[in-house]
CSV table of C-alpha atoms in Angstrom, one decimal:
chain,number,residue,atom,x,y,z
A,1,UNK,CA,1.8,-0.3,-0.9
A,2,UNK,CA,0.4,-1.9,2.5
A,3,UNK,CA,-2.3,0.0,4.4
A,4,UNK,CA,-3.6,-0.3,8.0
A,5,UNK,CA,-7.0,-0.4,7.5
A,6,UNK,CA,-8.7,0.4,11.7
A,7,UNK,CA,-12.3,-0.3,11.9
A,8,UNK,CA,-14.0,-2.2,14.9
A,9,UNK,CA,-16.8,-3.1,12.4
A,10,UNK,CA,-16.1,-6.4,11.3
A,11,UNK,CA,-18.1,-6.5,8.5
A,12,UNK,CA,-17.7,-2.9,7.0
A,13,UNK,CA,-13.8,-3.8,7.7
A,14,UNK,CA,-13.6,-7.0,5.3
A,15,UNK,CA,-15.7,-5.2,2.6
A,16,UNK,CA,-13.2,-2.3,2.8
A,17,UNK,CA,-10.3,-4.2,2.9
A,18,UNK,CA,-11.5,-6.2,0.1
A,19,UNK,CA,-11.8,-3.5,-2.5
A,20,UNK,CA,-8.7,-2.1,-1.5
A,21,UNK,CA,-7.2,-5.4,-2.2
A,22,UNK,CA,-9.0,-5.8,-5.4
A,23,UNK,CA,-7.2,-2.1,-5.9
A,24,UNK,CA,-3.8,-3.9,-6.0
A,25,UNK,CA,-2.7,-2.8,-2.4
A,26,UNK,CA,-1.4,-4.8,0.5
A,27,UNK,CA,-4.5,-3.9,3.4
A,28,UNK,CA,-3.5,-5.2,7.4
A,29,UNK,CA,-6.5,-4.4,9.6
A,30,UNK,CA,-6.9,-3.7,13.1
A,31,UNK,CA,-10.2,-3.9,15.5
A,32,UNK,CA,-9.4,-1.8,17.9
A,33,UNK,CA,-7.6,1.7,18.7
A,34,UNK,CA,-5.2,-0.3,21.0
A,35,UNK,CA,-4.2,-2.1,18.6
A,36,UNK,CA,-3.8,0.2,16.0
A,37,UNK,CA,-1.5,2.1,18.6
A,38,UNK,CA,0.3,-1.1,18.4
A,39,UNK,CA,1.1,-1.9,14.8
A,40,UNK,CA,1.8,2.0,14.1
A,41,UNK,CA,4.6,1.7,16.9
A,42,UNK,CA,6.4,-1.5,15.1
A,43,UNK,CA,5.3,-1.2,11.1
A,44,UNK,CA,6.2,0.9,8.3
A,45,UNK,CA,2.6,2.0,6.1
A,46,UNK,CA,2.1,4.2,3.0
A,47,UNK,CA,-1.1,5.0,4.7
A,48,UNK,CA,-3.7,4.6,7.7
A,49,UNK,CA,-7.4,4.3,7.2
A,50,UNK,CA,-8.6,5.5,10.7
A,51,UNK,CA,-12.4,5.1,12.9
A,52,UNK,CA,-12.9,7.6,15.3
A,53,UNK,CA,-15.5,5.9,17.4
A,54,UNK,CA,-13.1,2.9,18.4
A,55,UNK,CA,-12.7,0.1,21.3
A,56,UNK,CA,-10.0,0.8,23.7
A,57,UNK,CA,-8.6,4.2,22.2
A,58,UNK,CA,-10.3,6.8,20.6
A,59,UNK,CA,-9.0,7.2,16.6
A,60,UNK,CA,-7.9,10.9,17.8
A,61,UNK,CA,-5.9,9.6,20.6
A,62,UNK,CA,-4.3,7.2,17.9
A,63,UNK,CA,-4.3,10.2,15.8
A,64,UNK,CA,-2.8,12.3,18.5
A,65,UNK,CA,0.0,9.7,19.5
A,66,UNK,CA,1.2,9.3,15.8
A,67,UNK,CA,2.0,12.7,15.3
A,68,UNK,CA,3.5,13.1,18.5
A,69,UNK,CA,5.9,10.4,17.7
A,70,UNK,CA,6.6,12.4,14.3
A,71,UNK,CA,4.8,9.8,12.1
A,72,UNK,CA,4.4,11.5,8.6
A,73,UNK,CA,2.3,8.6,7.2
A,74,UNK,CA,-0.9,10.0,5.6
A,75,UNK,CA,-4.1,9.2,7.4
A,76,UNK,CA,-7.6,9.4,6.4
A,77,UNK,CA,-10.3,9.4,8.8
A,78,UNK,CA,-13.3,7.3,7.9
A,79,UNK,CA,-16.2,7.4,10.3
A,80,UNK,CA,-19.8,8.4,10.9
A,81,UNK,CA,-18.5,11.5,13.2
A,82,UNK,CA,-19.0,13.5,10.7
A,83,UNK,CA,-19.7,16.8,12.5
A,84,UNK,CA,-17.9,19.6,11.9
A,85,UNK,CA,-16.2,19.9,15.2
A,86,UNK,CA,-14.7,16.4,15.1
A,87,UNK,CA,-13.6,16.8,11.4
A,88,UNK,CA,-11.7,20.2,12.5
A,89,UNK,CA,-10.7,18.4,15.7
A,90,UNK,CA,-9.2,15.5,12.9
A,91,UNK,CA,-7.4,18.0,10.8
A,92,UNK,CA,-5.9,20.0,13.2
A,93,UNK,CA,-4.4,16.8,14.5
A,94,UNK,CA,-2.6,15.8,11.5
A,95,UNK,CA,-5.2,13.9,9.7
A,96,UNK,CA,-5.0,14.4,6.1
A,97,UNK,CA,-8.6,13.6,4.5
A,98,UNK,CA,-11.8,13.0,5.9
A,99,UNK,CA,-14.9,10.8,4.5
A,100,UNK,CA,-18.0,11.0,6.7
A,101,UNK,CA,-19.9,7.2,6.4
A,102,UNK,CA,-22.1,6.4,4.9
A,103,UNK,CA,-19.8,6.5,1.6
A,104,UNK,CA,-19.1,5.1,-1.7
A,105,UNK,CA,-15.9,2.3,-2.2
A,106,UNK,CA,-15.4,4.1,-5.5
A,107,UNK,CA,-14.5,7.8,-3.6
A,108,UNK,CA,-12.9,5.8,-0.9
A,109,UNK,CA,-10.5,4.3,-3.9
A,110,UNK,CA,-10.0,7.9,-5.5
A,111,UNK,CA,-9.0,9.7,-1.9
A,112,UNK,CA,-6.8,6.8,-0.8
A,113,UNK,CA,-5.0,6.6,-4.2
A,114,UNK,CA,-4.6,10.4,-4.2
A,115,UNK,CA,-3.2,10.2,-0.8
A,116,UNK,CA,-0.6,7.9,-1.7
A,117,UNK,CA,0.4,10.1,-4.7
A,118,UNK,CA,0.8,12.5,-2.8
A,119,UNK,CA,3.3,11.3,-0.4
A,120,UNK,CA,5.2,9.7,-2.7
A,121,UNK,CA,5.7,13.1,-3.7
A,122,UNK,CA,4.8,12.1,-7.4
A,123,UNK,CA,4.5,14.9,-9.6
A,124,UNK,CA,5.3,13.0,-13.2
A,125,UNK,CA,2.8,10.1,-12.2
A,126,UNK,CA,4.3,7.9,-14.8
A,127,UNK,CA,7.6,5.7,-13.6
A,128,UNK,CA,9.9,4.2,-16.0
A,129,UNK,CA,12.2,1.8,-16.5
A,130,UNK,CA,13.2,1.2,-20.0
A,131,UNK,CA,10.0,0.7,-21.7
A,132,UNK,CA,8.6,-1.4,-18.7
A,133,UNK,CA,6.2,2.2,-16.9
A,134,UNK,CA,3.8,2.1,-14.5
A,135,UNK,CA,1.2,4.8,-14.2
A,136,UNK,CA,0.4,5.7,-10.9
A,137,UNK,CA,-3.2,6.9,-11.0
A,138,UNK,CA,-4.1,3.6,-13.1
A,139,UNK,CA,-2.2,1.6,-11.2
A,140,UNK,CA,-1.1,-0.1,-13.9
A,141,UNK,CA,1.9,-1.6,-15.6
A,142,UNK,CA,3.0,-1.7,-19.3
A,143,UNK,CA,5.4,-2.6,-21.8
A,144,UNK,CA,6.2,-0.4,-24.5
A,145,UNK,CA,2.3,0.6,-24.4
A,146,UNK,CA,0.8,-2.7,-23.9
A,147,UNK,CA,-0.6,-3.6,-20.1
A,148,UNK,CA,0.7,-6.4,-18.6
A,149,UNK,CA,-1.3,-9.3,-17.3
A,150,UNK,CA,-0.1,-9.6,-13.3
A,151,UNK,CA,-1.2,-11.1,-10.4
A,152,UNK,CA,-2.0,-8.9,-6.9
A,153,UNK,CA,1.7,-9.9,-5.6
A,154,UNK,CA,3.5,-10.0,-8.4
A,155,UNK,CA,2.3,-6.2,-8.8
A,156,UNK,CA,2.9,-5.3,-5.3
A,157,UNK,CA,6.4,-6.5,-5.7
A,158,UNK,CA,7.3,-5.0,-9.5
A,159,UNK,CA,5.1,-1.8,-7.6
A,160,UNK,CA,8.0,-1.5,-5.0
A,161,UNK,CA,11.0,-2.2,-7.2
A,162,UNK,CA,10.2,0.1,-10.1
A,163,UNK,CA,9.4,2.9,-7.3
A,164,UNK,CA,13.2,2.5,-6.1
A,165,UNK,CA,14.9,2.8,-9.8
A,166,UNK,CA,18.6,1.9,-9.5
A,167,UNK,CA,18.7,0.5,-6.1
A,168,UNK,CA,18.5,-2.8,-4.4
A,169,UNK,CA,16.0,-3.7,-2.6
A,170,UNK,CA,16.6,-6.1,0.5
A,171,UNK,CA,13.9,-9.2,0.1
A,172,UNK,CA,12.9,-8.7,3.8
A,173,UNK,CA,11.4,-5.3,2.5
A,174,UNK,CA,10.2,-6.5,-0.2
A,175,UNK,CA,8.4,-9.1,2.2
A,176,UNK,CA,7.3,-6.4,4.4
A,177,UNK,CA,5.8,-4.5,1.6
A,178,UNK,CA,4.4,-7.0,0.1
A,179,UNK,CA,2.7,-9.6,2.6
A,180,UNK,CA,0.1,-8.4,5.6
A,181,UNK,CA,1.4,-9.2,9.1
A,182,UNK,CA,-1.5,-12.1,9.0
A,183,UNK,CA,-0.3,-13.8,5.8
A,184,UNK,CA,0.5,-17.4,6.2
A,185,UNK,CA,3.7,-16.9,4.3
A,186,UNK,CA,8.1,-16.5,4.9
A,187,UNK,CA,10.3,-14.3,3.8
A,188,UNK,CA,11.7,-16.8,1.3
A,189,UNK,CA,8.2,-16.5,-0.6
A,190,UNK,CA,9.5,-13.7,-2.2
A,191,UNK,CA,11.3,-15.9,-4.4
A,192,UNK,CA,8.4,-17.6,-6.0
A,193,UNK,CA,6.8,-13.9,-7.2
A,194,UNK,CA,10.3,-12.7,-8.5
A,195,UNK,CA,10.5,-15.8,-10.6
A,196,UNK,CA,7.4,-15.5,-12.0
A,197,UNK,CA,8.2,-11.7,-13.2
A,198,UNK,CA,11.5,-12.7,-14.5
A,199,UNK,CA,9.3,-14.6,-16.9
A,200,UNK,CA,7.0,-12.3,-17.5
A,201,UNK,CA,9.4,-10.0,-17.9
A,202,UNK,CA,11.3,-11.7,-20.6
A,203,UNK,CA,8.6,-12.6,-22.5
A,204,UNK,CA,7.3,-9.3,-23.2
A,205,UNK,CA,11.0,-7.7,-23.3
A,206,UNK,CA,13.4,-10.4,-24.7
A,207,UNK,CA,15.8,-9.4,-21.4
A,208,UNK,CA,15.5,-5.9,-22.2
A,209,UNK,CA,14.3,-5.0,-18.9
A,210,UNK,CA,15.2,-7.6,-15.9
A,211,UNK,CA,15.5,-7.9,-12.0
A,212,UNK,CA,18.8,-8.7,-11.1
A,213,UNK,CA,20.3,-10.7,-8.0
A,214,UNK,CA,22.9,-9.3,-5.9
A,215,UNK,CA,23.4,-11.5,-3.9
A,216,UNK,CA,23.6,-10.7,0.1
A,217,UNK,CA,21.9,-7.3,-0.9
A,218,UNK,CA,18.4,-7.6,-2.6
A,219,UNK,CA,16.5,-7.1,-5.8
A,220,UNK,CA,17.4,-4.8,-8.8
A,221,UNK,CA,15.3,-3.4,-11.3
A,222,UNK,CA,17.3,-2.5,-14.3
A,223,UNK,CA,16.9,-1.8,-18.0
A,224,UNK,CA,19.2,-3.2,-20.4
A,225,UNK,CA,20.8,-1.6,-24.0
């Protein structure tokens, strides 16, 4: 799930963006509200982490400009406004949680993890395919009860395949999901991580559960009888 993390504070930004990372999600930052603007016009996010007190456009006015264009993406304001007025101004612009600094990583995680949840639209928190499940508030995979030992990108990508159960998956989404815009990294880079889950995923299922090639068309997740 890749974030936009926008925060002219450089150092509060990497620390942020770290533990988010360390979460298991894919986190591109931005310094600036221009920027931001920028990125929200071209890229697809499960999520924006917004300042309000920002370089070259106000977070509201990003805020304010996303909505307009009939962006649904959930946004959660993060800044030391914290005064009533701009948290009612923040709401009543589309915002969808607010966390006044100075705050705790651990209640950023919760809100941002509930906030994806939520737009997923997620009621059953638990996806499945065969006995390979993922539980959504863990974030965390399993075989038939046992968790599964992944790296960040090999979750990211088994994250957005079992989230699509029964359809393909083009790699260039996968890619886009998967990798920041500042990754040093191609599309075809894709292929390394869904060789190292076929793997894993034979090991722990004997080719019970397997991600299939079609070829000119993407990725499949599929269980097998």
């Amino acid at each position: 799930m890749r974030i936009l993390l926008v925060e002219d504070h450089q150092e509060l930004s990497h620390w942020v963006a770290r533990a988010l990372r360390d979460a298991r999600l894919t986190v591109e930052t931005a310094g600036n509200g221009a920027d931001a603007d920028a990125l929200l016009l071209t890229q697809e996010y499960g999520l924006v982490i917004l300042d309000l007190s920002l370089p070259k456009m106000d977070g509201l006015e990003v805020l304010k400009r996303m909505r307009a264009r009939g962006s649904k993406c959930p946004v959660l304001i993060l800044t030391a406004r914290g005064g009533l007025q701009d948290k009612v101004q923040g709401l009543n612009l589309g915002a969808d949680d607010y966390l006044a600094k100075p705050f705790e990583l651990a209640e950023l995680e919760a809100r941002v993890k509930a906030l994806l949840r939520r737009s997923q639209g997620n009621e059953a928190v638990i996806l499945q395919c065969g006995k390979l499940s993922f539980d959504t508030v863990l974030r965390q995979f399993f075989y038939d009860g046992a968790a599964l030992s992944l790296t960040p990108r090999e979750y990211a990508v088994l994250e957005v395949l079992i989230s699509r159960p029964g359809q393909a998956v083009p790699k260039e989404k996968l890619f886009d999901q998967v990798f920041a815009l500042d990754d040093d990294a191609n599309v075809d880079a894709i292929e390394i991580y869904i060789h190292r889950l076929r793997k894993k995923l034979e090991a722990v299922s004997q080719g019970q559960v397997a991600i299939v090639t079609l070829r000119g068309i993407g990725y499949l997740l599929e269980a097998r009888a």
